[in-house]
Tab-separated table of C-alpha atoms and ligand atoms in Angstrom:
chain	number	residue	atom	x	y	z
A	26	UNK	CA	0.000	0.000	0.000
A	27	UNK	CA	1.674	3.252	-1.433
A	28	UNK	CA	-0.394	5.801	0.643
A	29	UNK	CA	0.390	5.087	4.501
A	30	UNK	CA	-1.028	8.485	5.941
A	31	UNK	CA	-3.830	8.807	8.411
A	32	UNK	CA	-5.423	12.186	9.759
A	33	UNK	CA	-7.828	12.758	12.497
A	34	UNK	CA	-8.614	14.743	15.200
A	35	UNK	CA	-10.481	15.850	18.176
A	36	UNK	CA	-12.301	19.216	19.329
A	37	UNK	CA	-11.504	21.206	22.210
A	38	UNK	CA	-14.386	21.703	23.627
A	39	UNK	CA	-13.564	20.050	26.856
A	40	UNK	CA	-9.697	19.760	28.203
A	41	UNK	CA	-10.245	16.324	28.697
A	42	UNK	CA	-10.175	13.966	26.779
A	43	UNK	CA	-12.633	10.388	27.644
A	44	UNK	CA	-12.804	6.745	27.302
A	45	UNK	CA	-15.301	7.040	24.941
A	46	UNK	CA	-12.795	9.210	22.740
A	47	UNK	CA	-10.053	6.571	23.498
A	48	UNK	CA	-11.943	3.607	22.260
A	49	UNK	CA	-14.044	5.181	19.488
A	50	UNK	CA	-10.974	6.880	17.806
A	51	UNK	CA	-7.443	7.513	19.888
A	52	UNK	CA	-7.232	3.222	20.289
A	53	UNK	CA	-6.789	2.901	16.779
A	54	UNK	CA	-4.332	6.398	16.409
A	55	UNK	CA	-1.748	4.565	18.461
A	56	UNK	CA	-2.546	1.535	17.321
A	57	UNK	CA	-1.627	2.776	13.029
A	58	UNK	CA	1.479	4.723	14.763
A	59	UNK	CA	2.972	1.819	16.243
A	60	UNK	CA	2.129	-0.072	12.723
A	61	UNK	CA	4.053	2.335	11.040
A	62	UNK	CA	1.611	4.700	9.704
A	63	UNK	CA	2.374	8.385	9.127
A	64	UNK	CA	-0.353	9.617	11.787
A	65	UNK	CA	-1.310	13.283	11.859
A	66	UNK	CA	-2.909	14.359	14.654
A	67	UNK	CA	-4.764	17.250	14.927
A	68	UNK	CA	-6.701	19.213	17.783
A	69	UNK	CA	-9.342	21.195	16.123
A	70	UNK	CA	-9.840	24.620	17.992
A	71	UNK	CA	-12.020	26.404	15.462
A	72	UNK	CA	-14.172	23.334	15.167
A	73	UNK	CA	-14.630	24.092	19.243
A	74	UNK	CA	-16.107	28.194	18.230
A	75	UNK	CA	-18.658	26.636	16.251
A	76	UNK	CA	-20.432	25.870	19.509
A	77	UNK	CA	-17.766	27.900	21.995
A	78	UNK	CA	-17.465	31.178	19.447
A	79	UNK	CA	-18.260	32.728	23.500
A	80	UNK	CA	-15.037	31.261	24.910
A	81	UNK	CA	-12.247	31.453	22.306
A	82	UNK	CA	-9.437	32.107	25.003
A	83	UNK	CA	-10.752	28.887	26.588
A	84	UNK	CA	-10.693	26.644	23.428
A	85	UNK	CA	-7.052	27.604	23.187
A	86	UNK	CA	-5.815	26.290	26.353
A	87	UNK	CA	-7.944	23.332	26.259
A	88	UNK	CA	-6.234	22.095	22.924
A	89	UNK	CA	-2.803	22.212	25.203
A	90	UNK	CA	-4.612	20.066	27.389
A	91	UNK	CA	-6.031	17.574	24.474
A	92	UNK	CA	-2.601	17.104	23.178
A	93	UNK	CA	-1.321	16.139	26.738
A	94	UNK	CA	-3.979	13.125	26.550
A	95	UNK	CA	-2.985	12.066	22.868
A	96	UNK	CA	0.364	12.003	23.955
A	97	UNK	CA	-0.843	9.955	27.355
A	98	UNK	CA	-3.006	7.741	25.240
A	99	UNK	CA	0.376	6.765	23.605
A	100	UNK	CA	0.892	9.003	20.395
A	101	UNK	CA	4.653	9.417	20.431
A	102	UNK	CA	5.391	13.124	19.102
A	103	UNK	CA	8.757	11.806	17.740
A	104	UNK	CA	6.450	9.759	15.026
A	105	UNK	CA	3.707	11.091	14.542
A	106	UNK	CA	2.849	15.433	13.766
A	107	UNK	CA	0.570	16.557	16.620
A	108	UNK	CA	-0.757	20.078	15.544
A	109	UNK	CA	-3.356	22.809	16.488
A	110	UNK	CA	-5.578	23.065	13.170
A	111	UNK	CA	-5.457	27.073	13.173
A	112	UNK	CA	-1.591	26.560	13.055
A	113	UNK	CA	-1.728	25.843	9.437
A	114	UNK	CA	-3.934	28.441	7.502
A	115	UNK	CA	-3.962	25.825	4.560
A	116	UNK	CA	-6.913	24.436	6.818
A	117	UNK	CA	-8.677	27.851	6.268
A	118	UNK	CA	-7.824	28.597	2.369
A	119	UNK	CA	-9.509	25.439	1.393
A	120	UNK	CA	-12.461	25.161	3.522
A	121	UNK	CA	-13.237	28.330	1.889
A	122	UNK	CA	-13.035	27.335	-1.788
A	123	UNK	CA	-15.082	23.943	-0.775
A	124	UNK	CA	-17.633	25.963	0.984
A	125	UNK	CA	-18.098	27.656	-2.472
A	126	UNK	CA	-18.669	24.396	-4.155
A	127	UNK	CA	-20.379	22.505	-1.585
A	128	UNK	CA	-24.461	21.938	-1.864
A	129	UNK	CA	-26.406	23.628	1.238
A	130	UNK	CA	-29.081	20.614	1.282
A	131	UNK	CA	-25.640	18.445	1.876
A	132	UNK	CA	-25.250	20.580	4.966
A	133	UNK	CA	-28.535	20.916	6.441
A	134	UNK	CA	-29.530	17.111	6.430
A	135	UNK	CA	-25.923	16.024	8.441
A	136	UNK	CA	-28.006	14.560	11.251
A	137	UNK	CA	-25.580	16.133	13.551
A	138	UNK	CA	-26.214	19.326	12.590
A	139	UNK	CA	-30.053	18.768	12.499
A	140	UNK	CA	-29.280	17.869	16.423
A	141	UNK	CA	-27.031	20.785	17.650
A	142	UNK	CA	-30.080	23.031	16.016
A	143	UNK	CA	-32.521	21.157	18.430
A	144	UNK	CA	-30.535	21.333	21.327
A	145	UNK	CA	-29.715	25.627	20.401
A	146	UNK	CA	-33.891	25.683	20.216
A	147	UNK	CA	-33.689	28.623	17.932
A	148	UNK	CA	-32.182	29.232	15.012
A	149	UNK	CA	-31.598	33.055	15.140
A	150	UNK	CA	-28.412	32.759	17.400
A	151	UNK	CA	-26.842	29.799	15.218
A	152	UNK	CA	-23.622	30.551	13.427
A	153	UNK	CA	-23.208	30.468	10.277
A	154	UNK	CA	-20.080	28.266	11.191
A	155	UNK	CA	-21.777	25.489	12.142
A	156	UNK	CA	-23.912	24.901	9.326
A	157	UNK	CA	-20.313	24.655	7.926
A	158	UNK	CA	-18.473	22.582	10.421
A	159	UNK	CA	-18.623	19.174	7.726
A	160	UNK	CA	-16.673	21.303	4.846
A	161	UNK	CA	-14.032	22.798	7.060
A	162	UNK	CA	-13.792	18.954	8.282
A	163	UNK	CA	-13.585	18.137	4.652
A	164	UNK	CA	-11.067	20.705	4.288
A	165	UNK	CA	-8.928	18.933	7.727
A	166	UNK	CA	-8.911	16.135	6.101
A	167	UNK	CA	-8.163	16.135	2.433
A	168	UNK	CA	-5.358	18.329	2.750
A	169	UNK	CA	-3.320	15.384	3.965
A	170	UNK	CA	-4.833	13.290	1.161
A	171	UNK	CA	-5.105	10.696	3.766
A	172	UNK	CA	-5.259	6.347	3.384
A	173	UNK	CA	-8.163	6.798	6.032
A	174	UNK	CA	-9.626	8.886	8.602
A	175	UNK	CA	-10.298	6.711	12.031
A	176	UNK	CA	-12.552	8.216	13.948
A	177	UNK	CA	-15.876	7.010	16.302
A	178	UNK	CA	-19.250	5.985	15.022
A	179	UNK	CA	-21.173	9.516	15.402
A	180	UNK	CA	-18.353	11.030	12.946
A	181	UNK	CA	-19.619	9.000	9.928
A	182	UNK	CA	-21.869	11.480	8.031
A	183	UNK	CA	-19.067	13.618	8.235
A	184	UNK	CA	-16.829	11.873	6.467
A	185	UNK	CA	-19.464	10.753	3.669
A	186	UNK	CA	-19.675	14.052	3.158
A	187	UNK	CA	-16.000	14.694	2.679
A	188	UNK	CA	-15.440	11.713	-0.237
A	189	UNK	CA	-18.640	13.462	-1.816
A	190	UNK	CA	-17.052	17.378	-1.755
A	191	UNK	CA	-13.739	15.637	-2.869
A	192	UNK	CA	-15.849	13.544	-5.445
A	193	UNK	CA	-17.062	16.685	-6.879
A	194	UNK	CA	-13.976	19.219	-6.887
A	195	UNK	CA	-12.731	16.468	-9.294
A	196	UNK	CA	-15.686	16.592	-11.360
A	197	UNK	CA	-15.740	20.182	-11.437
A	198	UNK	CA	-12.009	20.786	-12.100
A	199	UNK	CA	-11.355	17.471	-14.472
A	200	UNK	CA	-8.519	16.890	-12.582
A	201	UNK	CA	-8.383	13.841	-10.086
A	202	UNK	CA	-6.877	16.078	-6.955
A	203	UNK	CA	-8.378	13.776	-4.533
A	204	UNK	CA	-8.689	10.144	-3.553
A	205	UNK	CA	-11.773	8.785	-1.643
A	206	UNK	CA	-10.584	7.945	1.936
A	207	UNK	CA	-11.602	5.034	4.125
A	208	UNK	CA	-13.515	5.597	7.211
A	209	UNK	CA	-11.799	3.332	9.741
A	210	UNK	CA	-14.557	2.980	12.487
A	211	UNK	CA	-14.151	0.427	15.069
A	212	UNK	CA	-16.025	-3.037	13.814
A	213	UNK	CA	-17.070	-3.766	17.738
A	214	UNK	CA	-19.936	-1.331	18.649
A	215	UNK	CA	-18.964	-1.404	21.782
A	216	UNK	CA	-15.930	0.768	21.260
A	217	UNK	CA	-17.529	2.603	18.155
A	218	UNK	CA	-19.744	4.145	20.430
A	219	UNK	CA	-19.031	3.580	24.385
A	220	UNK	CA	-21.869	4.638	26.490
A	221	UNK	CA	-21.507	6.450	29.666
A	222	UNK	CA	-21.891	5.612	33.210
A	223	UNK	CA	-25.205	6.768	33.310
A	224	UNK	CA	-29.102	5.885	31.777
A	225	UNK	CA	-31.142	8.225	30.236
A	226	UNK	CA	-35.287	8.820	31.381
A	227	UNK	CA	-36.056	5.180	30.315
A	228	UNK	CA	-33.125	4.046	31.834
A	229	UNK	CA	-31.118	3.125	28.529
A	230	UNK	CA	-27.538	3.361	28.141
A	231	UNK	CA	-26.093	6.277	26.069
A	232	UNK	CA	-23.134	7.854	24.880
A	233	UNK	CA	-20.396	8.396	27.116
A	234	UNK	CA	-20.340	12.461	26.377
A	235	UNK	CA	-19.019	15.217	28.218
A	236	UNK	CA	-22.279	17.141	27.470
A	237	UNK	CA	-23.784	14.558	29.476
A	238	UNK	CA	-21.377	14.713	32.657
A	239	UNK	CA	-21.188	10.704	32.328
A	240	UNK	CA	-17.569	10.518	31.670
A	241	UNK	CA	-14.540	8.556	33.201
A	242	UNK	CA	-11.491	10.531	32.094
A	243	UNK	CA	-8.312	9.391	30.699
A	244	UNK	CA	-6.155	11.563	33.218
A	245	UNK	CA	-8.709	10.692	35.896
A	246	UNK	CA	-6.921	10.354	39.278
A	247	UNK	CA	-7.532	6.684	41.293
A	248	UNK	CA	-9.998	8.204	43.361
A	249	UNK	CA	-11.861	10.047	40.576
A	250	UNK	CA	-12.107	7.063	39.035
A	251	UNK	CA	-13.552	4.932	42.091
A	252	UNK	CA	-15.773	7.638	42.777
A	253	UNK	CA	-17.249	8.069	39.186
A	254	UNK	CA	-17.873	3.862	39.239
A	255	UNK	CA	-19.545	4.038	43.046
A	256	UNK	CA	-22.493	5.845	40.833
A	257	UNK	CA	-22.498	4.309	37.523
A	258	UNK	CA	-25.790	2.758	36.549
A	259	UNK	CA	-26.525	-1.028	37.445
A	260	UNK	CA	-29.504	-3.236	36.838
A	261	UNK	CA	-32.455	-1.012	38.627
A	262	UNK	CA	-33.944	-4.273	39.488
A	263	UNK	CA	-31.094	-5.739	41.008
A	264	UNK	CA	-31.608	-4.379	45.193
A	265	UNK	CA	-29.554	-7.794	46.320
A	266	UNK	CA	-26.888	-9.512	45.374
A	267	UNK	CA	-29.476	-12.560	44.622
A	268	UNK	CA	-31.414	-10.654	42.478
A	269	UNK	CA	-30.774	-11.485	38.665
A	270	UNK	CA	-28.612	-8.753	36.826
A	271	UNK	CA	-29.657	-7.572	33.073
A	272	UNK	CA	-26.148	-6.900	32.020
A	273	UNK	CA	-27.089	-5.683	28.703
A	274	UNK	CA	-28.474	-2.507	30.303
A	275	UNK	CA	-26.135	-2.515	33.217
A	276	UNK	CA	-23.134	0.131	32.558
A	277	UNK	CA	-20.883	-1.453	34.798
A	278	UNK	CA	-21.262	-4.720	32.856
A	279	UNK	CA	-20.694	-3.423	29.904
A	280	UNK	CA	-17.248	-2.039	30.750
A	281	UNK	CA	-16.469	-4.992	32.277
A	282	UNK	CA	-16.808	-6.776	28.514
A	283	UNK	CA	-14.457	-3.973	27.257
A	284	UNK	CA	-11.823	-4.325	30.087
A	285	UNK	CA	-12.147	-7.430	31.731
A	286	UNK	CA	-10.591	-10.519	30.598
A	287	UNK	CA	-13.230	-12.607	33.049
A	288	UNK	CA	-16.455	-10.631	31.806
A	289	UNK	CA	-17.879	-13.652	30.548
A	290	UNK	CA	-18.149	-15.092	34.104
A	291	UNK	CA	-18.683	-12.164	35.539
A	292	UNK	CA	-21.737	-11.498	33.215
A	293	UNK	CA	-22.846	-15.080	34.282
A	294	UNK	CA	-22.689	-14.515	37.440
A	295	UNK	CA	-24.664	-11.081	37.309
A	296	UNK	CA	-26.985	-12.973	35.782
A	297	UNK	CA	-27.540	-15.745	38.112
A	298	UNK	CA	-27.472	-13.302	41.250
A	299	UNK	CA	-24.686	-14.720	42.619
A	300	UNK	CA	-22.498	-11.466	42.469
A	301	UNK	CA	-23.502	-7.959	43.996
A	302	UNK	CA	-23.055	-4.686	42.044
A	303	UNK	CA	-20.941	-3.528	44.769
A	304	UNK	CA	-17.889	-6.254	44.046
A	305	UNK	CA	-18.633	-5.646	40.529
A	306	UNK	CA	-17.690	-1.830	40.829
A	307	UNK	CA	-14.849	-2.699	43.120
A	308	UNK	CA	-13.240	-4.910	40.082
A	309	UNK	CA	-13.896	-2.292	37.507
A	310	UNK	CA	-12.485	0.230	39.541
A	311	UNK	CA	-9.366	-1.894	39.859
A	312	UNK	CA	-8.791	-2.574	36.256
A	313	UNK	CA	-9.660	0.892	34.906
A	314	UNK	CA	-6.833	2.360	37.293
A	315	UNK	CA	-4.368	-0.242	36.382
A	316	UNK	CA	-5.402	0.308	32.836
A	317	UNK	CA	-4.725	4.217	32.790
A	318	UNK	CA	-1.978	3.993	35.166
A	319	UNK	CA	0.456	4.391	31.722
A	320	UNK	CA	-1.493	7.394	30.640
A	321	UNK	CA	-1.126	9.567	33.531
A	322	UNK	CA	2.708	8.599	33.983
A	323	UNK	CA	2.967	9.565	30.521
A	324	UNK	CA	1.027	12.471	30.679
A	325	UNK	CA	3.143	13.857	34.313
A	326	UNK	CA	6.180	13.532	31.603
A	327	UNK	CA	5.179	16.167	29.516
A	328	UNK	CA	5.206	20.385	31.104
A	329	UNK	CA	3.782	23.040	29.218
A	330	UNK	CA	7.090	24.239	27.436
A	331	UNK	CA	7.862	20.921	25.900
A	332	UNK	CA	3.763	21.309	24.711
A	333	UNK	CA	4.354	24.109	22.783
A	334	UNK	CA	7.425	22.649	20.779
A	335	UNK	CA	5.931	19.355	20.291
A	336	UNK	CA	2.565	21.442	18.652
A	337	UNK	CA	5.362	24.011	16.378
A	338	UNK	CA	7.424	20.868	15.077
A	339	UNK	CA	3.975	18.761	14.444
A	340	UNK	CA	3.212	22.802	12.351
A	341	UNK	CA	5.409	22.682	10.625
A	342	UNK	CA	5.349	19.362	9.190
A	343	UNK	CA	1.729	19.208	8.506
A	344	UNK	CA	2.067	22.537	6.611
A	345	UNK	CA	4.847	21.072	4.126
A	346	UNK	CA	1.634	18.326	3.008
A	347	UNK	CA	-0.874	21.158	3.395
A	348	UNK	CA	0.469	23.316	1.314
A	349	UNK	CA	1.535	20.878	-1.802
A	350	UNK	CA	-2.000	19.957	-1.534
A	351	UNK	CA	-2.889	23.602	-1.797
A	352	UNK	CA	-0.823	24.946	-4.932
A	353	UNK	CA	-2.078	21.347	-6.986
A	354	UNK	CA	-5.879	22.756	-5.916
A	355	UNK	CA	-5.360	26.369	-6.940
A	356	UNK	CA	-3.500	25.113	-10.160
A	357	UNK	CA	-6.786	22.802	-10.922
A	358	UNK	CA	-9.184	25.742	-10.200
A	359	UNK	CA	-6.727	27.691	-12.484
A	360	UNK	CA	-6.453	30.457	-9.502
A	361	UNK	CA	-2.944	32.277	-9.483
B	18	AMP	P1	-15.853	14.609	20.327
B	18	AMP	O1	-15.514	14.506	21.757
B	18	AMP	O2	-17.306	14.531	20.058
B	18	AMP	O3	-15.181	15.771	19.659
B	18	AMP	O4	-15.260	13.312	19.638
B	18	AMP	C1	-13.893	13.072	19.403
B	18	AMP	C2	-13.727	11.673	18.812
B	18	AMP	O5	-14.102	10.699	19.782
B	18	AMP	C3	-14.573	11.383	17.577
B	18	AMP	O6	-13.853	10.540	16.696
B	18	AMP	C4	-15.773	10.683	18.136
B	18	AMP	O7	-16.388	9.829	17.197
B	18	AMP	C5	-15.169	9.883	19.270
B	18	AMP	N1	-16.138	9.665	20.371
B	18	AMP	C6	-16.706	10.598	21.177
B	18	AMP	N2	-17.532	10.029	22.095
B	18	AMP	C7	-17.480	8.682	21.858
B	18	AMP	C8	-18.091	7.538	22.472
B	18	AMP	N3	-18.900	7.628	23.520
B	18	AMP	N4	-17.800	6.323	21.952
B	18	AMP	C9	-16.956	6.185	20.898
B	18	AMP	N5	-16.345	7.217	20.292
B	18	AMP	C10	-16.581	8.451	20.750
B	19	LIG	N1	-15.645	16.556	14.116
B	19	LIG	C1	-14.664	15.775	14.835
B	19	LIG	C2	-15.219	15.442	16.241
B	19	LIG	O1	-16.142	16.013	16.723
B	19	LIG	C3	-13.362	16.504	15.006
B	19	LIG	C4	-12.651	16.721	13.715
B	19	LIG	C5	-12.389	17.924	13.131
B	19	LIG	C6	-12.115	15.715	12.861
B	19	LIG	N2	-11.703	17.752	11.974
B	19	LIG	C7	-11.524	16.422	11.776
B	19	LIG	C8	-12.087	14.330	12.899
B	19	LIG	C9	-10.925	15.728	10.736
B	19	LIG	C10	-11.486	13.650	11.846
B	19	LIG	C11	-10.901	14.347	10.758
B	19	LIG	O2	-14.652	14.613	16.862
């Protein structure tokens, strides 16, 4: 396979980054790194104003803080470019020039978008960016005419979107600028889309989100971590440790079948009410600090000065690919 790069990336909305994020997308970053891929990882801070546009100053240090937990998760800034999107203005040049050749009805039936409108209630405040927010993903992407793009489940309209804008430059231009990309989604659904500790009205499992406060952090402390599991939702039928468990619905359960190596039994036993919630939680909690024991001793490696040069190197690298993607794009649009 000629084409080895991959390029994704994260928002920074939140300075923290989650299991959910780890599983759904980051898993798979480190895993292509260590496989020899030529990973480019990007923190997207002006995908953040979209729904931030408020707290600009905010976004900024978060994306410090999101590159901290790539590097904890295990991306290796001697391998792979690790980059602030508004570092390299190629990001902005051609989401502008897709945005003039991109369909509105494309943009206003991405069912995320159709969701962020519902949750905003009206539509007289809503930016204008975030009717936009696929193209300028579009735009992330393409620039590093990437192998694939691996990202989590709720990410996939976006990047159908992408291979379509990239379909159509072509089309318009007659020149073959772009290559479709592969989504690489996980295949278990389980880590495509990790639900959070919590149950929503009908007491069904959902996303693991930030929006949600239903998160167990990657640089969670021990005792953050314990005390996030002491309220995760169980089987609301299950008072006694006899009772049966259901644990399909039960949150704990299902983490246990991500992290356990005994969740089979474990599930059994649920099931047969011969385990209690409480020793259930207590076995979680011990493999979920052993398992992000690494990250945080990774993460205490790393101060803020060594941040900043990690982010200019990983600049300056992505900007040599973003901008020979750039002069072959103005060349086909015969702009000069
Ligand atoms: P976000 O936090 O929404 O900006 O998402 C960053 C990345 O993490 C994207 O690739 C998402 O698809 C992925 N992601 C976010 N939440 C989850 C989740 N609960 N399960 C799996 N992947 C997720
Ligand atoms: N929209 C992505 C998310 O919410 C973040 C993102 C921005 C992205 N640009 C990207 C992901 C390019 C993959 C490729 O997580």
């Amino acid at each position: 396979m000629a084409n080895r790069r991959i390029l994704s990336g994260m928002r920074a909305t939140n300075p923290r980054l989650h299991l959910g994020n780890y599983e759904g997308a980051l898993r798979n970053w480190v895993e292509m790194q260590n496989d020899g891929f030529d990973m480019f990882c990007m923190v997207a801070d002006w995908h953040g104003l979209t729904t931030m546009y408020e707290d600009s100053a905010e976004i900024s240090r978060n994306a410090r803080e999101v590159a901290k937990d790539y590097i904890a998760a295990g991306i290796d800034p001697e391998k792979s470019a690790l980059f602030i999107q508004s570092h390299v203005k190629e990001h902005a040049e051609l989401h502008l020039l897709f945005s003039m050749i991109t369909p509105l009805g494309w943009l206003e039936r991405t069912p995320t978008y159709k969701e962020k409108q519902q949750d905003l209630g009206t539509t007289e405040r809503e930016p204008y960016g975030l009717l936009g927010y696929p193209v300028l993903q579009t735009a992330d992407i393409l620039l590093y005419k990437p192998y694939g793009v691996p990202v989590g489940r709720d990410q996939a309209p976006h990047l159908e979107i992408g291979n379509d804008i990239a379909a159509r430059f072509n089309r318009l231009y007659g020149v073959e600028v772009f290559q479709p990309y592969k989504y690489l989604i996980p295949e278990d659904e389980n880590r495509a889309k990790v639900p959070g500790l919590d149950a929503d009205e009908n007491g069904v499992l959902r996303k693991m989100s930030k929006s949600y406060d239903n998160c167990i952090y990657l640089s969670a402390t021990p005792d953050e971590i314990a005390e996030h599991i002491k309220k995760a939702f169980t089987t609301p039928t299950k008072l006694r440790k006899t009772d049966p468990g259901v644990p399909e619905g039960c949150a704990v359960c299902q983490y246990l079948k991500l992290y356990s190596p005994d969740w089979q039994r474990q599930w059994d036993e649920d099931r047969a009410g011969e385990r209690g919630c409480m020793q259930s939680k207590k076995e979680l909690t011990e493999i979920l600090v052993e398992f992000l024991r690494p990250f945080r001793e990774r993460r205490a490696q790393f101060d803020d000065g060594s941040i900043e040069e990690i982010l200019a190197k990983g600049a300056e690298k992505a900007r040599e690919v973003a901008s020979a993607t750039m002069s072959e794009v103005r060349a086909a649009m015969g702009i000069y």
